[in-house]
Amino acid sequence: MDTVIGVIGGSGVYDIDGLEGAEWVTVDSPFGAPSDALLTGTLDGVTMVFLPRHGRGHVHSPSSVPYRANIDALKRMGVTDVISVSACGSFREHMAPGDFVIVDQFIDRTIAREKSFFGPGLVGHVSLAHPTCPRLGAACTTAAIDAGITVHDGGTYLAMEGPQFSSLAESKLYREVWGCDVIGMTNMPEAKLAREAELCYASVAMITDYDSWHPHHGEVDIGQIIATLQGNADKARDLVSRLPALLGNDRNPCEHGCDRALEHAILTAPDKRDAGMVAALSAVAGRVL
């Protein structure tokens, strides 16, 4: 199987540079329109597909991002490995603005989003014990180091609904009681849906601020965030540009089983499955349906 790298760009990252044969492609999904058209091309001989999570011009809030359509569209484009790039706040002094964190765990506090491709008529349960792919995360860490980025390998991401930032009490709860490392608004349900779609998923969290817990930095300053975002976006593009050489064009089955997550996940008997849902999931779950 050939490697196809999908990149979901977060705040400040609306395209990627250097793609050969670059073309914006419109993809239809049974789950609605994705955030935007998808930018396709090749880099170092590896096919890449880029999707701006918020759309070009940043038209989607974290709650309005069409997460199911985005993951479905990437799957329809043949993507095998998804790199999620997103802005976040930090709960740790040593994880400073401008640093990157390769997230390996999540706590999902979002409340207003469709979180699964499955439901009544086609019931499926996947494991999220380890919600990111260690192989893909390791490649992102190596790419960050090679790019001269200060990177932290591993961290727990608190996914909040937003669009408001945390209160001081919330920030202290997430940091001191729950032990989270970073906070953001977009990696959930994205990571859950990627697992359901049998896609390897890695999260590159770009720190912009210290949320509101830090006694010497006060509340989140949107002006500071935007300034840091600009520098982080350049670093993110540098990181992404190094991934094709690290991942290669020939892809073996994932040693962690991400690409076989649905092997025993669907519980609804074949003769009881909703025909409309089966059709809608032709890309996401076609391998097992």
mmCIF file of C-alpha atoms in Angstrom:
data_model
loop_
_atom_site.group_PDB
_atom_site.id
_atom_site.type_symbol
_atom_site.label_atom_id
_atom_site.label_comp_id
_atom_site.label_asym_id
_atom_site.label_seq_id
_atom_site.Cartn_x
_atom_site.Cartn_y
_atom_site.Cartn_z
ATOM 1 C CA MET A 1 0.000 0.000 0.000
ATOM 2 C CA ASP A 2 1.192 3.516 -0.763
ATOM 3 C CA THR A 3 1.456 6.086 1.991
ATOM 4 C CA VAL A 4 -0.945 9.022 1.659
ATOM 5 C CA ILE A 5 -0.365 11.678 4.312
ATOM 6 C CA GLY A 6 -3.344 13.771 5.338
ATOM 7 C CA VAL A 7 -2.693 17.029 7.157
ATOM 8 C CA ILE A 8 -5.466 18.843 9.012
ATOM 9 C CA GLY A 9 -4.312 22.416 9.509
ATOM 10 C CA GLY A 10 -5.522 24.344 12.522
ATOM 11 C CA SER A 11 -5.546 28.042 13.352
ATOM 12 C CA GLY A 12 -2.910 29.859 11.317
ATOM 13 C CA VAL A 13 -2.185 26.905 9.007
ATOM 14 C CA TYR A 14 -4.327 27.218 5.886
ATOM 15 C CA ASP A 15 -2.076 25.622 3.250
ATOM 16 C CA ILE A 16 1.234 23.792 2.835
ATOM 17 C CA ASP A 17 4.120 24.784 0.626
ATOM 18 C CA GLY A 18 6.105 22.925 -1.996
ATOM 19 C CA LEU A 19 3.548 20.427 -3.265
ATOM 20 C CA GLU A 20 4.147 19.243 -6.813
ATOM 21 C CA GLY A 21 1.045 19.189 -8.964
ATOM 22 C CA ALA A 22 -0.884 21.051 -6.277
ATOM 23 C CA GLU A 23 -4.632 21.178 -6.854
ATOM 24 C CA TRP A 24 -7.629 22.050 -4.716
ATOM 25 C CA VAL A 25 -10.226 19.267 -5.008
ATOM 26 C CA THR A 26 -13.867 19.334 -3.904
ATOM 27 C CA VAL A 27 -14.934 16.117 -2.165
ATOM 28 C CA ASP A 28 -18.561 15.166 -1.567
ATOM 29 C CA SER A 29 -19.378 13.405 1.680
ATOM 30 C CA PRO A 30 -22.619 11.827 2.904
ATOM 31 C CA PHE A 31 -21.952 13.665 6.167
ATOM 32 C CA GLY A 32 -22.179 17.099 4.554
ATOM 33 C CA ALA A 33 -19.592 19.449 3.120
ATOM 34 C CA PRO A 34 -16.054 19.320 4.576
ATOM 35 C CA SER A 35 -14.532 22.499 5.981
ATOM 36 C CA ASP A 36 -13.114 23.380 2.567
ATOM 37 C CA ALA A 37 -11.770 21.860 -0.614
ATOM 38 C CA LEU A 38 -8.753 19.586 -0.128
ATOM 39 C CA LEU A 39 -5.300 20.510 -1.435
ATOM 40 C CA THR A 40 -3.588 17.537 -3.057
ATOM 41 C CA GLY A 41 -0.136 16.999 -4.522
ATOM 42 C CA THR A 42 3.118 15.159 -3.905
ATOM 43 C CA LEU A 43 6.144 15.949 -1.785
ATOM 44 C CA ASP A 44 9.321 13.874 -2.057
ATOM 45 C CA GLY A 45 7.332 11.338 -4.059
ATOM 46 C CA VAL A 46 4.672 10.865 -1.372
ATOM 47 C CA THR A 47 1.056 11.866 -1.959
ATOM 48 C CA MET A 48 -0.234 14.481 0.467
ATOM 49 C CA VAL A 49 -3.728 15.792 1.133
ATOM 50 C CA PHE A 50 -4.241 18.992 3.120
ATOM 51 C CA LEU A 51 -7.488 20.187 4.685
ATOM 52 C CA PRO A 52 -7.799 23.525 6.536
ATOM 53 C CA ARG A 53 -9.887 22.605 9.581
ATOM 54 C CA HIS A 54 -11.508 26.018 9.901
ATOM 55 C CA GLY A 55 -11.624 26.651 6.144
ATOM 56 C CA ARG A 56 -9.567 29.223 4.311
ATOM 57 C CA GLY A 57 -10.275 32.575 5.925
ATOM 58 C CA HIS A 58 -11.144 30.806 9.222
ATOM 59 C CA VAL A 59 -14.907 30.551 8.775
ATOM 60 C CA HIS A 60 -15.644 27.635 11.137
ATOM 61 C CA SER A 61 -15.663 27.882 14.921
ATOM 62 C CA PRO A 62 -14.452 24.821 16.846
ATOM 63 C CA SER A 63 -18.065 23.749 17.387
ATOM 64 C CA SER A 64 -19.128 24.192 13.751
ATOM 65 C CA VAL A 65 -16.225 22.297 12.154
ATOM 66 C CA PRO A 66 -17.790 19.398 10.192
ATOM 67 C CA TYR A 67 -15.577 16.756 11.792
ATOM 68 C CA ARG A 68 -17.344 13.724 10.315
ATOM 69 C CA ALA A 69 -17.322 15.134 6.796
ATOM 70 C CA ASN A 70 -13.632 16.052 7.139
ATOM 71 C CA ILE A 71 -12.510 12.570 8.195
ATOM 72 C CA ASP A 72 -14.784 10.905 5.637
ATOM 73 C CA ALA A 73 -13.387 13.131 2.871
ATOM 74 C CA LEU A 74 -9.789 12.304 3.831
ATOM 75 C CA LYS A 75 -10.635 8.603 3.789
ATOM 76 C CA ARG A 76 -12.236 8.968 0.342
ATOM 77 C CA MET A 77 -9.036 10.613 -0.887
ATOM 78 C CA GLY A 78 -7.074 7.495 0.095
ATOM 79 C CA VAL A 79 -5.377 9.006 3.150
ATOM 80 C CA THR A 80 -3.638 6.447 5.370
ATOM 81 C CA ASP A 81 -2.028 8.688 7.993
ATOM 82 C CA VAL A 82 -3.497 11.870 9.498
ATOM 83 C CA ILE A 83 -1.408 14.613 11.076
ATOM 84 C CA SER A 84 -3.554 16.997 13.093
ATOM 85 C CA VAL A 85 -1.991 20.424 13.625
ATOM 86 C CA SER A 86 -3.723 22.672 16.143
ATOM 87 C CA ALA A 87 -3.182 25.618 18.461
ATOM 88 C CA CYS A 88 -3.407 25.040 22.207
ATOM 89 C CA GLY A 89 -2.804 26.530 25.615
ATOM 90 C CA SER A 90 -0.304 25.080 28.089
ATOM 91 C CA PHE A 91 -0.795 23.961 31.681
ATOM 92 C CA ARG A 92 2.931 23.357 32.258
ATOM 93 C CA GLU A 93 5.622 25.954 32.913
ATOM 94 C CA HIS A 94 8.174 24.027 30.844
ATOM 95 C CA MET A 95 5.769 23.762 27.893
ATOM 96 C CA ALA A 96 6.141 27.344 26.744
ATOM 97 C CA PRO A 97 4.461 29.365 23.983
ATOM 98 C CA GLY A 98 6.178 28.460 20.716
ATOM 99 C CA ASP A 99 6.825 24.858 21.829
ATOM 100 C CA PHE A 100 5.089 21.875 20.211
ATOM 101 C CA VAL A 101 3.589 18.883 22.034
ATOM 102 C CA ILE A 102 3.038 15.495 20.384
ATOM 103 C CA VAL A 103 -0.165 14.578 22.199
ATOM 104 C CA ASP A 104 -0.796 10.952 23.178
ATOM 105 C CA GLN A 105 -3.888 11.204 25.436
ATOM 106 C CA PHE A 106 -7.149 13.157 25.516
ATOM 107 C CA ILE A 107 -9.903 14.121 27.925
ATOM 108 C CA ASP A 108 -13.003 15.040 25.955
ATOM 109 C CA ARG A 109 -15.149 17.809 27.455
ATOM 110 C CA THR A 110 -16.922 18.799 24.252
ATOM 111 C CA ILE A 111 -20.721 18.651 24.402
ATOM 112 C CA ALA A 112 -22.184 19.942 21.113
ATOM 113 C CA ARG A 113 -20.695 17.741 18.388
ATOM 114 C CA GLU A 114 -21.474 14.541 16.524
ATOM 115 C CA LYS A 115 -18.834 12.176 17.890
ATOM 116 C CA SER A 116 -19.322 8.955 15.943
ATOM 117 C CA PHE A 117 -20.045 7.632 12.476
ATOM 118 C CA PHE A 118 -22.055 4.849 14.104
ATOM 119 C CA GLY A 119 -25.441 4.873 15.822
ATOM 120 C CA PRO A 120 -28.880 3.248 15.842
ATOM 121 C CA GLY A 121 -29.083 0.821 12.945
ATOM 122 C CA LEU A 122 -25.333 0.310 12.756
ATOM 123 C CA VAL A 123 -23.694 0.093 16.173
ATOM 124 C CA GLY A 124 -19.917 0.098 16.481
ATOM 125 C CA HIS A 125 -17.453 0.425 19.352
ATOM 126 C CA VAL A 126 -13.730 1.087 18.875
ATOM 127 C CA SER A 127 -10.988 1.255 21.494
ATOM 128 C CA LEU A 128 -9.548 4.663 22.386
ATOM 129 C CA ALA A 129 -7.245 3.469 25.159
ATOM 130 C CA HIS A 130 -4.389 4.798 23.059
ATOM 131 C CA PRO A 131 -6.063 7.382 20.794
ATOM 132 C CA THR A 132 -3.007 8.379 18.770
ATOM 133 C CA CYS A 133 -0.618 6.285 16.697
ATOM 134 C CA PRO A 134 2.812 5.904 18.372
ATOM 135 C CA ARG A 135 4.530 5.284 15.018
ATOM 136 C CA LEU A 136 3.113 8.448 13.499
ATOM 137 C CA GLY A 137 3.721 10.449 16.664
ATOM 138 C CA ALA A 138 7.377 9.357 16.684
ATOM 139 C CA ALA A 139 7.765 10.576 13.109
ATOM 140 C CA CYS A 140 6.322 13.957 14.099
ATOM 141 C CA THR A 141 8.710 14.196 17.043
ATOM 142 C CA THR A 142 11.687 13.427 14.812
ATOM 143 C CA ALA A 143 10.526 15.949 12.211
ATOM 144 C CA ALA A 144 10.152 18.616 14.890
ATOM 145 C CA ILE A 145 13.631 17.970 16.292
ATOM 146 C CA ASP A 146 15.131 18.054 12.792
ATOM 147 C CA ALA A 147 13.376 21.384 12.210
ATOM 148 C CA GLY A 148 14.855 22.851 15.391
ATOM 149 C CA ILE A 149 11.510 23.052 17.165
ATOM 150 C CA THR A 150 11.318 22.633 20.928
ATOM 151 C CA VAL A 151 9.060 19.593 21.145
ATOM 152 C CA HIS A 152 7.611 17.582 24.029
ATOM 153 C CA ASP A 153 7.002 13.906 23.303
ATOM 154 C CA GLY A 154 3.718 12.993 24.965
ATOM 155 C CA GLY A 155 1.050 14.944 26.789
ATOM 156 C CA THR A 156 -2.631 14.934 27.724
ATOM 157 C CA TYR A 157 -4.883 17.292 25.764
ATOM 158 C CA LEU A 158 -8.074 18.617 27.371
ATOM 159 C CA ALA A 159 -10.627 19.208 24.606
ATOM 160 C CA MET A 160 -13.074 21.961 25.597
ATOM 161 C CA GLU A 161 -16.148 23.109 23.689
ATOM 162 C CA GLY A 162 -15.319 26.807 23.448
ATOM 163 C CA PRO A 163 -15.408 29.219 21.779
ATOM 164 C CA GLN A 164 -14.677 31.040 25.034
ATOM 165 C CA PHE A 165 -11.407 30.350 26.816
ATOM 166 C CA SER A 166 -11.294 28.782 30.291
ATOM 167 C CA SER A 167 -12.210 30.426 33.544
ATOM 168 C CA LEU A 168 -9.435 30.521 36.129
ATOM 169 C CA ALA A 169 -11.225 27.827 38.160
ATOM 170 C CA GLU A 170 -11.515 25.547 35.125
ATOM 171 C CA SER A 171 -7.898 26.099 34.187
ATOM 172 C CA LYS A 172 -6.733 25.169 37.703
ATOM 173 C CA LEU A 173 -9.008 22.103 37.752
ATOM 174 C CA TYR A 174 -7.666 20.769 34.456
ATOM 175 C CA ARG A 175 -4.059 21.453 35.465
ATOM 176 C CA GLU A 176 -3.904 20.602 39.166
ATOM 177 C CA VAL A 177 -6.588 17.949 39.631
ATOM 178 C CA TRP A 178 -6.898 16.252 36.258
ATOM 179 C CA GLY A 179 -3.213 16.456 35.343
ATOM 180 C CA CYS A 180 -3.704 17.752 31.794
ATOM 181 C CA ASP A 181 -0.789 19.273 29.905
ATOM 182 C CA VAL A 182 -2.442 21.307 27.138
ATOM 183 C CA ILE A 183 -5.910 22.563 26.271
ATOM 184 C CA GLY A 184 -7.557 23.055 22.908
ATOM 185 C CA MET A 185 -10.925 23.020 21.164
ATOM 186 C CA THR A 186 -10.583 20.866 18.054
ATOM 187 C CA ASN A 187 -8.908 17.472 18.544
ATOM 188 C CA MET A 188 -12.163 15.921 19.716
ATOM 189 C CA PRO A 189 -14.112 14.296 18.195
ATOM 190 C CA GLU A 190 -11.535 14.364 15.399
ATOM 191 C CA ALA A 191 -9.311 11.701 16.979
ATOM 192 C CA LYS A 192 -12.299 9.472 17.752
ATOM 193 C CA LEU A 193 -13.553 9.674 14.175
ATOM 194 C CA ALA A 194 -10.101 8.970 12.747
ATOM 195 C CA ARG A 195 -9.967 5.771 14.817
ATOM 196 C CA GLU A 196 -13.414 4.749 13.570
ATOM 197 C CA ALA A 197 -12.202 5.362 10.017
ATOM 198 C CA GLU A 198 -9.148 3.142 10.655
ATOM 199 C CA LEU A 199 -6.746 6.020 10.082
ATOM 200 C CA CYS A 200 -3.474 6.416 11.961
ATOM 201 C CA TYR A 201 -3.716 9.757 13.768
ATOM 202 C CA ALA A 202 -1.095 11.994 15.379
ATOM 203 C CA SER A 203 -1.711 15.301 17.112
ATOM 204 C CA VAL A 204 0.800 18.137 16.892
ATOM 205 C CA ALA A 205 -0.290 20.752 19.426
ATOM 206 C CA MET A 206 1.302 24.186 18.961
ATOM 207 C CA ILE A 207 1.390 26.171 22.204
ATOM 208 C CA THR A 208 0.284 29.789 21.977
ATOM 209 C CA ASP A 209 -0.289 30.725 25.637
ATOM 210 C CA TYR A 210 -0.485 29.556 29.264
ATOM 211 C CA ASP A 211 -4.296 29.490 29.405
ATOM 212 C CA SER A 212 -5.418 31.393 32.539
ATOM 213 C CA TRP A 213 -3.742 29.494 35.396
ATOM 214 C CA HIS A 214 -0.312 31.140 35.236
ATOM 215 C CA PRO A 215 0.143 33.794 37.968
ATOM 216 C CA HIS A 216 2.529 35.883 35.861
ATOM 217 C CA HIS A 217 0.718 35.732 32.531
ATOM 218 C CA GLY A 218 -2.881 36.410 33.549
ATOM 219 C CA GLU A 219 -5.795 35.738 31.257
ATOM 220 C CA VAL A 220 -5.467 34.590 27.656
ATOM 221 C CA ASP A 221 -4.556 37.518 25.399
ATOM 222 C CA ILE A 222 -5.867 37.033 21.860
ATOM 223 C CA GLY A 223 -3.272 39.486 20.524
ATOM 224 C CA GLN A 224 -0.486 37.364 22.019
ATOM 225 C CA ILE A 225 -2.071 34.237 20.588
ATOM 226 C CA ILE A 226 -2.192 35.643 17.059
ATOM 227 C CA ALA A 227 1.431 36.773 17.226
ATOM 228 C CA THR A 228 2.572 33.350 18.415
ATOM 229 C CA LEU A 229 0.351 31.627 15.842
ATOM 230 C CA GLN A 230 2.240 33.236 12.994
ATOM 231 C CA GLY A 231 5.567 31.844 14.162
ATOM 232 C CA ASN A 232 4.048 28.446 14.940
ATOM 233 C CA ALA A 233 2.516 28.207 11.455
ATOM 234 C CA ASP A 234 5.940 28.522 9.843
ATOM 235 C CA LYS A 235 7.321 25.844 12.169
ATOM 236 C CA ALA A 236 4.381 23.558 11.418
ATOM 237 C CA ARG A 237 4.932 23.802 7.663
ATOM 238 C CA ASP A 238 8.609 22.966 8.194
ATOM 239 C CA LEU A 239 7.657 19.933 10.305
ATOM 240 C CA VAL A 240 5.126 18.698 7.755
ATOM 241 C CA SER A 241 7.604 19.078 4.895
ATOM 242 C CA ARG A 242 9.928 16.560 6.597
ATOM 243 C CA LEU A 243 7.323 13.821 7.075
ATOM 244 C CA PRO A 244 7.354 12.256 3.583
ATOM 245 C CA ALA A 245 11.038 11.397 3.869
ATOM 246 C CA LEU A 246 10.477 9.909 7.328
ATOM 247 C CA LEU A 247 7.353 7.905 6.526
ATOM 248 C CA GLY A 248 8.320 6.794 3.013
ATOM 249 C CA ASN A 249 6.067 5.843 0.129
ATOM 250 C CA ASP A 250 5.655 2.139 0.941
ATOM 251 C CA ARG A 251 3.327 1.610 3.877
ATOM 252 C CA ASN A 252 3.107 -1.590 5.881
ATOM 253 C CA PRO A 253 0.139 -2.430 8.127
ATOM 254 C CA CYS A 254 0.216 -0.346 11.296
ATOM 255 C CA GLU A 255 2.013 -2.264 14.039
ATOM 256 C CA HIS A 256 -0.393 -0.756 16.567
ATOM 257 C CA GLY A 257 -3.535 -1.830 14.718
ATOM 258 C CA CYS A 258 -4.947 1.622 13.946
ATOM 259 C CA ASP A 259 -5.805 0.509 10.404
ATOM 260 C CA ARG A 260 -7.697 -2.516 11.766
ATOM 261 C CA ALA A 261 -9.687 -0.774 14.494
ATOM 262 C CA LEU A 262 -13.020 -2.024 13.116
ATOM 263 C CA GLU A 263 -11.980 -5.674 12.991
ATOM 264 C CA HIS A 264 -14.442 -6.706 15.717
ATOM 265 C CA ALA A 265 -16.130 -3.376 16.391
ATOM 266 C CA ILE A 266 -19.479 -3.628 14.598
ATOM 267 C CA LEU A 267 -22.120 -5.388 16.696
ATOM 268 C CA THR A 268 -25.266 -4.990 14.600
ATOM 269 C CA ALA A 269 -26.167 -8.210 12.794
ATOM 270 C CA PRO A 270 -25.786 -7.980 9.008
ATOM 271 C CA ASP A 271 -29.522 -8.495 8.394
ATOM 272 C CA LYS A 272 -30.398 -5.745 10.894
ATOM 273 C CA ARG A 273 -28.080 -3.036 9.577
ATOM 274 C CA ASP A 274 -29.613 0.184 8.320
ATOM 275 C CA ALA A 275 -29.038 0.275 4.540
ATOM 276 C CA GLY A 276 -28.644 4.048 4.492
ATOM 277 C CA MET A 277 -25.956 3.970 7.147
ATOM 278 C CA VAL A 278 -24.140 1.150 5.388
ATOM 279 C CA ALA A 279 -24.098 3.234 2.205
ATOM 280 C CA ALA A 280 -22.940 6.366 4.038
ATOM 281 C CA LEU A 281 -20.088 4.428 5.662
ATOM 282 C CA SER A 282 -18.816 2.989 2.396
ATOM 283 C CA ALA A 283 -15.500 4.834 2.776
ATOM 284 C CA VAL A 284 -15.124 4.849 6.546
ATOM 285 C CA ALA A 285 -16.051 1.223 7.188
ATOM 286 C CA GLY A 286 -16.233 -0.335 3.745
ATOM 287 C CA ARG A 287 -13.405 -2.744 4.579
ATOM 288 C CA VAL A 288 -15.535 -4.564 7.154
ATOM 289 C CA LEU A 289 -18.983 -3.938 5.715
#
